[in-house]
mmCIF file of C-alpha atoms in Angstrom:
data_model
loop_
_atom_site.group_PDB
_atom_site.id
_atom_site.type_symbol
_atom_site.label_atom_id
_atom_site.label_comp_id
_atom_site.label_asym_id
_atom_site.label_seq_id
_atom_site.Cartn_x
_atom_site.Cartn_y
_atom_site.Cartn_z
ATOM 1 C CA UNK A 1 146.965 -60.709 -107.385
ATOM 2 C CA UNK A 2 149.189 -57.958 -106.043
ATOM 3 C CA UNK A 3 151.554 -60.156 -104.032
ATOM 4 C CA UNK A 4 151.846 -62.592 -106.934
ATOM 5 C CA UNK A 5 152.577 -59.683 -109.285
ATOM 6 C CA UNK A 6 155.279 -58.414 -106.950
ATOM 7 C CA UNK A 7 156.911 -61.826 -106.763
ATOM 8 C CA UNK A 8 156.818 -62.296 -110.521
ATOM 9 C CA UNK A 9 158.388 -58.875 -111.084
ATOM 10 C CA UNK A 10 161.110 -59.651 -108.553
ATOM 11 C CA UNK A 11 161.981 -62.838 -110.421
ATOM 12 C CA UNK A 12 161.958 -61.047 -113.758
ATOM 13 C CA UNK A 13 164.427 -58.425 -112.559
ATOM 14 C CA UNK A 14 166.707 -60.855 -110.741
ATOM 15 C CA UNK A 15 167.202 -62.875 -113.900
ATOM 16 C CA UNK A 16 167.330 -59.963 -116.332
ATOM 17 C CA UNK A 17 170.399 -59.084 -118.420
ATOM 18 C CA UNK A 18 170.906 -55.519 -117.169
ATOM 19 C CA UNK A 19 173.901 -54.807 -114.938
ATOM 20 C CA UNK A 20 173.773 -51.139 -113.971
ATOM 21 C CA UNK A 21 177.433 -51.178 -112.940
ATOM 22 C CA UNK A 22 178.709 -53.061 -115.995
ATOM 23 C CA UNK A 23 180.502 -51.886 -119.125
ATOM 24 C CA UNK A 24 178.824 -48.658 -120.205
ATOM 25 C CA UNK A 25 178.642 -49.373 -123.932
ATOM 26 C CA UNK A 26 177.306 -52.887 -123.440
ATOM 27 C CA UNK A 27 174.781 -51.922 -120.778
ATOM 28 C CA UNK A 28 173.463 -48.953 -122.777
ATOM 29 C CA UNK A 29 172.615 -51.341 -125.595
ATOM 30 C CA UNK A 30 170.966 -53.819 -123.217
ATOM 31 C CA UNK A 31 168.991 -51.037 -121.549
ATOM 32 C CA UNK A 32 167.744 -49.840 -124.929
ATOM 33 C CA UNK A 33 166.804 -53.344 -126.067
ATOM 34 C CA UNK A 34 164.832 -53.954 -122.878
ATOM 35 C CA UNK A 35 162.858 -50.746 -123.346
ATOM 36 C CA UNK A 36 162.337 -51.287 -127.079
ATOM 37 C CA UNK A 37 160.845 -54.716 -126.399
ATOM 38 C CA UNK A 38 157.650 -52.991 -125.210
ATOM 39 C CA UNK A 39 156.026 -51.079 -128.076
ATOM 40 C CA UNK A 40 154.413 -47.719 -127.458
ATOM 41 C CA UNK A 41 150.627 -47.434 -127.617
ATOM 42 C CA UNK A 42 149.477 -46.349 -131.062
ATOM 43 C CA UNK A 43 148.053 -43.077 -129.751
ATOM 44 C CA UNK A 44 151.404 -41.866 -128.347
ATOM 45 C CA UNK A 45 153.449 -39.547 -130.531
ATOM 46 C CA UNK A 46 157.103 -38.771 -129.884
ATOM 47 C CA UNK A 47 159.193 -36.321 -131.858
ATOM 48 C CA UNK A 48 162.759 -35.100 -131.537
ATOM 49 C CA UNK A 49 163.323 -31.435 -130.726
ATOM 50 C CA UNK A 50 165.687 -29.272 -128.704
ATOM 51 C CA UNK A 51 165.443 -26.800 -125.855
ATOM 52 C CA UNK A 52 168.293 -24.431 -125.115
ATOM 53 C CA UNK A 53 170.608 -26.512 -127.268
ATOM 54 C CA UNK A 54 169.701 -29.701 -125.382
ATOM 55 C CA UNK A 55 168.065 -32.572 -127.303
ATOM 56 C CA UNK A 56 164.589 -33.473 -126.064
ATOM 57 C CA UNK A 57 161.750 -35.764 -127.050
ATOM 58 C CA UNK A 58 158.269 -34.226 -127.027
ATOM 59 C CA UNK A 59 155.683 -36.828 -126.018
ATOM 60 C CA UNK A 60 151.983 -36.280 -126.675
ATOM 61 C CA UNK A 61 148.875 -38.311 -125.920
ATOM 62 C CA UNK A 62 145.203 -37.635 -126.740
ATOM 63 C CA UNK A 63 143.190 -35.000 -124.876
ATOM 64 C CA UNK A 64 146.197 -33.147 -123.473
ATOM 65 C CA UNK A 65 146.220 -29.507 -122.439
ATOM 66 C CA UNK A 66 148.930 -27.965 -124.663
ATOM 67 C CA UNK A 67 149.451 -25.113 -122.198
ATOM 68 C CA UNK A 68 150.841 -27.494 -119.563
ATOM 69 C CA UNK A 69 154.142 -29.374 -119.724
ATOM 70 C CA UNK A 70 155.912 -32.071 -117.765
ATOM 71 C CA UNK A 71 159.692 -31.777 -117.995
ATOM 72 C CA UNK A 72 160.818 -35.380 -117.652
ATOM 73 C CA UNK A 73 164.242 -36.682 -116.564
ATOM 74 C CA UNK A 74 165.101 -40.319 -117.280
ATOM 75 C CA UNK A 75 167.038 -42.700 -115.064
ATOM 76 C CA UNK A 76 170.101 -44.824 -115.712
ATOM 77 C CA UNK A 77 172.579 -43.848 -112.979
ATOM 78 C CA UNK A 78 173.746 -40.834 -115.034
ATOM 79 C CA UNK A 79 175.424 -43.207 -117.516
ATOM 80 C CA UNK A 80 172.645 -45.264 -119.141
ATOM 81 C CA UNK A 81 169.302 -44.507 -120.730
ATOM 82 C CA UNK A 82 168.128 -41.678 -122.956
ATOM 83 C CA UNK A 83 165.143 -39.466 -123.628
ATOM 84 C CA UNK A 84 163.889 -41.813 -126.384
ATOM 85 C CA UNK A 85 164.185 -44.765 -124.008
ATOM 86 C CA UNK A 86 162.059 -42.928 -121.437
ATOM 87 C CA UNK A 87 159.098 -42.238 -123.724
ATOM 88 C CA UNK A 88 156.962 -45.104 -122.415
ATOM 89 C CA UNK A 89 157.035 -44.037 -118.768
ATOM 90 C CA UNK A 90 156.915 -40.332 -119.639
ATOM 91 C CA UNK A 91 153.828 -40.964 -121.764
ATOM 92 C CA UNK A 92 152.188 -42.920 -118.948
ATOM 93 C CA UNK A 93 152.608 -39.964 -116.597
ATOM 94 C CA UNK A 94 151.639 -37.374 -119.230
ATOM 95 C CA UNK A 95 148.451 -39.213 -120.250
ATOM 96 C CA UNK A 96 147.218 -39.354 -116.669
ATOM 97 C CA UNK A 97 148.165 -35.736 -115.983
ATOM 98 C CA UNK A 98 146.621 -34.464 -119.224
ATOM 99 C CA UNK A 99 149.769 -32.655 -120.359
ATOM 100 C CA UNK A 100 152.558 -33.084 -122.871
ATOM 101 C CA UNK A 101 155.832 -34.498 -121.617
ATOM 102 C CA UNK A 102 159.221 -33.210 -122.710
ATOM 103 C CA UNK A 103 161.935 -35.733 -121.930
ATOM 104 C CA UNK A 104 165.374 -34.172 -121.590
ATOM 105 C CA UNK A 105 168.276 -35.998 -123.235
ATOM 106 C CA UNK A 106 170.882 -34.677 -120.827
ATOM 107 C CA UNK A 107 174.519 -35.575 -121.381
ATOM 108 C CA UNK A 108 175.742 -38.802 -119.797
ATOM 109 C CA UNK A 109 178.828 -39.809 -117.857
ATOM 110 C CA UNK A 110 181.596 -40.777 -118.081
ATOM 111 C CA UNK A 111 181.889 -38.773 -121.320
ATOM 112 C CA UNK A 112 180.226 -35.742 -119.723
ATOM 113 C CA UNK A 113 180.741 -35.694 -115.952
ATOM 114 C CA UNK A 114 179.014 -33.614 -113.286
ATOM 115 C CA UNK A 115 177.617 -30.988 -113.512
ATOM 116 C CA UNK A 116 176.806 -31.506 -117.217
ATOM 117 C CA UNK A 117 173.429 -33.139 -116.468
ATOM 118 C CA UNK A 118 172.397 -30.289 -114.154
ATOM 119 C CA UNK A 119 173.537 -27.682 -116.678
ATOM 120 C CA UNK A 120 171.465 -29.341 -119.419
ATOM 121 C CA UNK A 121 168.397 -29.572 -117.203
ATOM 122 C CA UNK A 122 168.577 -25.884 -116.314
ATOM 123 C CA UNK A 123 169.154 -24.901 -119.953
ATOM 124 C CA UNK A 124 166.133 -26.904 -121.136
ATOM 125 C CA UNK A 125 163.861 -25.422 -118.478
ATOM 126 C CA UNK A 126 165.070 -21.880 -119.131
ATOM 127 C CA UNK A 127 164.344 -22.336 -122.853
ATOM 128 C CA UNK A 128 160.859 -23.655 -122.098
ATOM 129 C CA UNK A 129 160.147 -20.521 -120.076
ATOM 130 C CA UNK A 130 161.573 -18.394 -122.868
ATOM 131 C CA UNK A 131 159.038 -19.992 -125.218
ATOM 132 C CA UNK A 132 156.316 -18.452 -123.082
ATOM 133 C CA UNK A 133 155.291 -21.447 -120.963
ATOM 134 C CA UNK A 134 154.630 -20.105 -117.441
ATOM 135 C CA UNK A 135 156.524 -21.803 -114.620
ATOM 136 C CA UNK A 136 153.143 -22.332 -112.932
ATOM 137 C CA UNK A 137 152.196 -24.689 -115.771
ATOM 138 C CA UNK A 138 155.366 -26.785 -115.682
ATOM 139 C CA UNK A 139 155.945 -29.861 -113.513
ATOM 140 C CA UNK A 140 159.194 -31.792 -113.140
ATOM 141 C CA UNK A 141 159.087 -35.600 -113.054
ATOM 142 C CA UNK A 142 162.083 -37.919 -112.841
ATOM 143 C CA UNK A 143 163.026 -41.495 -111.992
ATOM 144 C CA UNK A 144 166.128 -42.876 -110.285
ATOM 145 C CA UNK A 145 169.099 -40.669 -111.222
ATOM 146 C CA UNK A 146 166.554 -38.514 -113.021
ATOM 147 C CA UNK A 147 164.773 -38.095 -109.696
ATOM 148 C CA UNK A 148 167.978 -36.920 -108.065
ATOM 149 C CA UNK A 149 168.528 -34.652 -111.045
ATOM 150 C CA UNK A 150 165.074 -33.124 -110.533
ATOM 151 C CA UNK A 151 165.973 -32.176 -106.958
ATOM 152 C CA UNK A 152 169.417 -30.894 -107.963
ATOM 153 C CA UNK A 153 167.928 -28.840 -110.778
ATOM 154 C CA UNK A 154 165.401 -27.225 -108.445
ATOM 155 C CA UNK A 155 168.280 -26.201 -106.171
ATOM 156 C CA UNK A 156 170.237 -24.859 -109.159
ATOM 157 C CA UNK A 157 167.189 -22.834 -110.240
ATOM 158 C CA UNK A 158 166.968 -21.316 -106.786
ATOM 159 C CA UNK A 159 170.677 -20.491 -106.830
ATOM 160 C CA UNK A 160 170.196 -18.834 -110.237
ATOM 161 C CA UNK A 161 167.100 -16.883 -109.128
ATOM 162 C CA UNK A 162 164.916 -18.619 -111.735
ATOM 163 C CA UNK A 163 161.239 -19.341 -111.030
ATOM 164 C CA UNK A 164 160.393 -22.754 -109.653
ATOM 165 C CA UNK A 165 157.987 -25.060 -111.518
ATOM 166 C CA UNK A 166 154.554 -25.729 -110.071
ATOM 167 C CA UNK A 167 155.583 -29.075 -108.561
ATOM 168 C CA UNK A 168 158.002 -31.978 -108.801
ATOM 169 C CA UNK A 169 157.414 -35.729 -108.551
ATOM 170 C CA UNK A 170 160.268 -38.212 -108.263
ATOM 171 C CA UNK A 171 160.288 -41.992 -108.437
ATOM 172 C CA UNK A 172 162.990 -43.858 -106.467
ATOM 173 C CA UNK A 173 165.344 -40.855 -106.476
ATOM 174 C CA UNK A 174 169.105 -41.370 -106.297
ATOM 175 C CA UNK A 175 169.772 -38.366 -104.106
ATOM 176 C CA UNK A 176 172.959 -39.359 -102.269
ATOM 177 C CA UNK A 177 175.986 -40.110 -104.430
ATOM 178 C CA UNK A 178 178.061 -40.982 -101.380
ATOM 179 C CA UNK A 179 175.983 -44.212 -101.445
ATOM 180 C CA UNK A 180 175.787 -44.241 -97.672
ATOM 181 C CA UNK A 181 172.124 -44.591 -96.710
ATOM 182 C CA UNK A 182 171.175 -47.318 -94.229
ATOM 183 C CA UNK A 183 169.139 -49.137 -96.878
ATOM 184 C CA UNK A 184 172.213 -49.512 -99.127
ATOM 185 C CA UNK A 185 173.202 -52.521 -97.045
ATOM 186 C CA UNK A 186 169.941 -53.103 -95.173
ATOM 187 C CA UNK A 187 167.958 -53.747 -98.361
ATOM 188 C CA UNK A 188 170.745 -55.269 -100.459
ATOM 189 C CA UNK A 189 169.353 -58.807 -100.420
ATOM 190 C CA UNK A 190 165.835 -57.625 -101.181
ATOM 191 C CA UNK A 191 166.706 -55.382 -104.131
ATOM 192 C CA UNK A 192 166.492 -57.354 -107.401
ATOM 193 C CA UNK A 193 167.813 -54.553 -109.635
ATOM 194 C CA UNK A 194 170.571 -52.532 -107.961
ATOM 195 C CA UNK A 195 173.710 -53.280 -105.973
ATOM 196 C CA UNK A 196 175.839 -50.951 -103.839
ATOM 197 C CA UNK A 197 178.897 -51.539 -106.010
ATOM 198 C CA UNK A 198 177.013 -50.726 -109.198
ATOM 199 C CA UNK A 199 175.950 -47.382 -107.744
ATOM 200 C CA UNK A 200 179.472 -46.635 -106.522
ATOM 201 C CA UNK A 201 180.840 -47.391 -109.991
ATOM 202 C CA UNK A 202 178.385 -45.045 -111.684
ATOM 203 C CA UNK A 203 178.930 -42.358 -109.023
ATOM 204 C CA UNK A 204 182.670 -42.421 -109.782
ATOM 205 C CA UNK A 205 181.920 -42.140 -113.498
ATOM 206 C CA UNK A 206 179.659 -39.149 -112.945
ATOM 207 C CA UNK A 207 181.738 -37.300 -110.378
ATOM 208 C CA UNK A 208 185.344 -38.055 -111.237
ATOM 209 C CA UNK A 209 187.411 -36.349 -108.530
ATOM 210 C CA UNK A 210 184.575 -34.061 -107.418
ATOM 211 C CA UNK A 211 182.964 -34.250 -103.994
ATOM 212 C CA UNK A 212 180.101 -36.782 -103.971
ATOM 213 C CA UNK A 213 178.499 -34.891 -101.090
ATOM 214 C CA UNK A 214 178.218 -31.625 -103.061
ATOM 215 C CA UNK A 215 174.620 -30.344 -102.889
ATOM 216 C CA UNK A 216 174.057 -30.429 -106.662
ATOM 217 C CA UNK A 217 175.342 -34.021 -106.784
ATOM 218 C CA UNK A 218 173.646 -35.210 -103.603
ATOM 219 C CA UNK A 219 170.616 -32.966 -102.998
ATOM 220 C CA UNK A 220 169.945 -34.540 -99.608
ATOM 221 C CA UNK A 221 172.760 -32.183 -98.551
ATOM 222 C CA UNK A 222 171.262 -29.085 -100.182
ATOM 223 C CA UNK A 223 169.231 -26.290 -98.647
ATOM 224 C CA UNK A 224 165.814 -27.100 -100.083
ATOM 225 C CA UNK A 225 164.109 -23.966 -98.778
ATOM 226 C CA UNK A 226 161.833 -22.418 -101.384
ATOM 227 C CA UNK A 227 161.348 -25.528 -103.509
ATOM 228 C CA UNK A 228 157.888 -26.280 -104.914
ATOM 229 C CA UNK A 229 155.580 -29.040 -103.608
ATOM 230 C CA UNK A 230 157.386 -32.352 -103.844
ATOM 231 C CA UNK A 231 156.098 -35.917 -104.211
ATOM 232 C CA UNK A 232 158.533 -38.753 -103.527
ATOM 233 C CA UNK A 233 157.643 -42.378 -104.307
ATOM 234 C CA UNK A 234 159.769 -45.432 -103.568
ATOM 235 C CA UNK A 235 159.536 -49.177 -103.051
ATOM 236 C CA UNK A 236 160.373 -50.903 -99.783
ATOM 237 C CA UNK A 237 162.551 -53.451 -101.632
ATOM 238 C CA UNK A 238 165.185 -51.073 -102.983
ATOM 239 C CA UNK A 239 168.565 -50.038 -101.692
ATOM 240 C CA UNK A 240 167.742 -46.394 -102.470
ATOM 241 C CA UNK A 241 164.777 -46.356 -100.075
ATOM 242 C CA UNK A 242 166.760 -44.320 -97.561
ATOM 243 C CA UNK A 243 167.557 -41.713 -100.239
ATOM 244 C CA UNK A 244 163.825 -41.129 -100.653
ATOM 245 C CA UNK A 245 163.220 -40.975 -96.906
ATOM 246 C CA UNK A 246 166.093 -38.561 -96.251
ATOM 247 C CA UNK A 247 165.162 -36.332 -99.184
ATOM 248 C CA UNK A 248 161.615 -36.097 -97.816
ATOM 249 C CA UNK A 249 162.903 -35.297 -94.340
ATOM 250 C CA UNK A 250 165.261 -32.652 -95.708
ATOM 251 C CA UNK A 251 162.420 -31.058 -97.649
ATOM 252 C CA UNK A 252 160.084 -31.137 -94.651
ATOM 253 C CA UNK A 253 162.686 -29.493 -92.434
ATOM 254 C CA UNK A 254 162.932 -26.695 -95.030
ATOM 255 C CA UNK A 255 159.141 -26.144 -94.944
ATOM 256 C CA UNK A 256 158.640 -27.611 -98.411
ATOM 257 C CA UNK A 257 155.206 -29.236 -98.874
ATOM 258 C CA UNK A 258 156.251 -32.862 -99.335
ATOM 259 C CA UNK A 259 154.514 -36.221 -99.673
ATOM 260 C CA UNK A 260 156.420 -39.479 -99.225
ATOM 261 C CA UNK A 261 154.748 -42.634 -100.548
ATOM 262 C CA UNK A 262 156.398 -46.021 -100.017
ATOM 263 C CA UNK A 263 154.886 -49.117 -101.599
ATOM 264 C CA UNK A 264 155.606 -52.437 -99.857
ATOM 265 C CA UNK A 265 157.580 -55.254 -101.477
ATOM 266 C CA UNK A 266 158.203 -53.480 -104.790
ATOM 267 C CA UNK A 267 161.535 -52.618 -106.438
ATOM 268 C CA UNK A 268 163.344 -49.609 -107.806
ATOM 269 C CA UNK A 269 161.218 -47.537 -110.230
ATOM 270 C CA UNK A 270 158.352 -50.019 -109.994
ATOM 271 C CA UNK A 271 156.175 -47.403 -111.721
ATOM 272 C CA UNK A 272 157.609 -48.478 -115.069
ATOM 273 C CA UNK A 273 155.814 -51.831 -114.774
ATOM 274 C CA UNK A 274 152.234 -50.554 -114.771
ATOM 275 C CA UNK A 275 151.285 -53.081 -117.458
ATOM 276 C CA UNK A 276 151.897 -55.983 -115.063
ATOM 277 C CA UNK A 277 151.803 -54.467 -111.572
ATOM 278 C CA UNK A 278 148.706 -52.955 -109.966
ATOM 279 C CA UNK A 279 150.864 -51.033 -107.493
ATOM 280 C CA UNK A 280 152.563 -49.232 -110.372
ATOM 281 C CA UNK A 281 149.251 -48.201 -111.875
ATOM 282 C CA UNK A 282 148.131 -46.863 -108.503
ATOM 283 C CA UNK A 283 151.398 -44.972 -108.019
ATOM 284 C CA UNK A 284 151.201 -43.339 -111.446
ATOM 285 C CA UNK A 285 147.633 -42.260 -110.778
ATOM 286 C CA UNK A 286 148.760 -40.728 -107.488
ATOM 287 C CA UNK A 287 151.639 -38.913 -109.174
ATOM 288 C CA UNK A 288 149.397 -37.534 -111.910
ATOM 289 C CA UNK A 289 146.829 -36.379 -109.355
ATOM 290 C CA UNK A 290 149.594 -34.611 -107.426
ATOM 291 C CA UNK A 291 150.776 -32.835 -110.574
ATOM 292 C CA UNK A 292 147.235 -31.779 -111.494
ATOM 293 C CA UNK A 293 146.549 -30.487 -107.980
ATOM 294 C CA UNK A 294 149.500 -28.145 -108.167
ATOM 295 C CA UNK A 295 148.931 -26.613 -111.601
ATOM 296 C CA UNK A 296 148.293 -22.891 -111.359
ATOM 297 C CA UNK A 297 146.756 -20.556 -113.968
#
């Protein structure tokens, strides 16, 4: 079934209405409608809150350990998506990890350009620590731009001498805003969801006149020394594959414990399709196991 599932998902994405590089207002609405079309399980609760002045959504599932938290960062190329839109995937991770998820509604570009997203992520994490949650019981998880934001936030925490979380897991991270990895062109025909021009458009929105190679914009260029254990998952049919590979190599060269997992013939953030794709279910189980392994009391 797996190959058939992969092919069906590829067709679904190729003929879908979302254009990541399109008009921001229009695409935000389409993104939301696509997410809203899949109802949440009845046992998932999601409530609005705030951390450090940043809006968040607290996601809870049965049998969670309230002392442990996943700080979740949604995707959308820094211009689309929201914490409420991310609840489904955040809940999937949280349920398997046995923790609550707190999805951060960081400010979006072009209204709020770099480094607004990083500033919001740091503020939310600092506030969580101030509430008495130990860093050893916090994990970061993010997808796409949210995955790049996870890595950038970890670097910002190091620069600010703040404690690192217990671990970080990223799905299909966008970690190079120069959009220059080999897979950008090498995987272009295989990727059913993203195009190089769409990423370049959103990178311009996020960065304005700032340097796309800056470490907090493109963490593949950062000194990753001292970061916590890192799990990186990607699909072989995505133009951001090389971002994942280079981020893993950069982490390994800095002596960061890192695991790189690449699933064959699956697209960008395939983990969000666990309801129809066995590979996604397997990947989420692996991510949750990684998070659980690295909790510390």
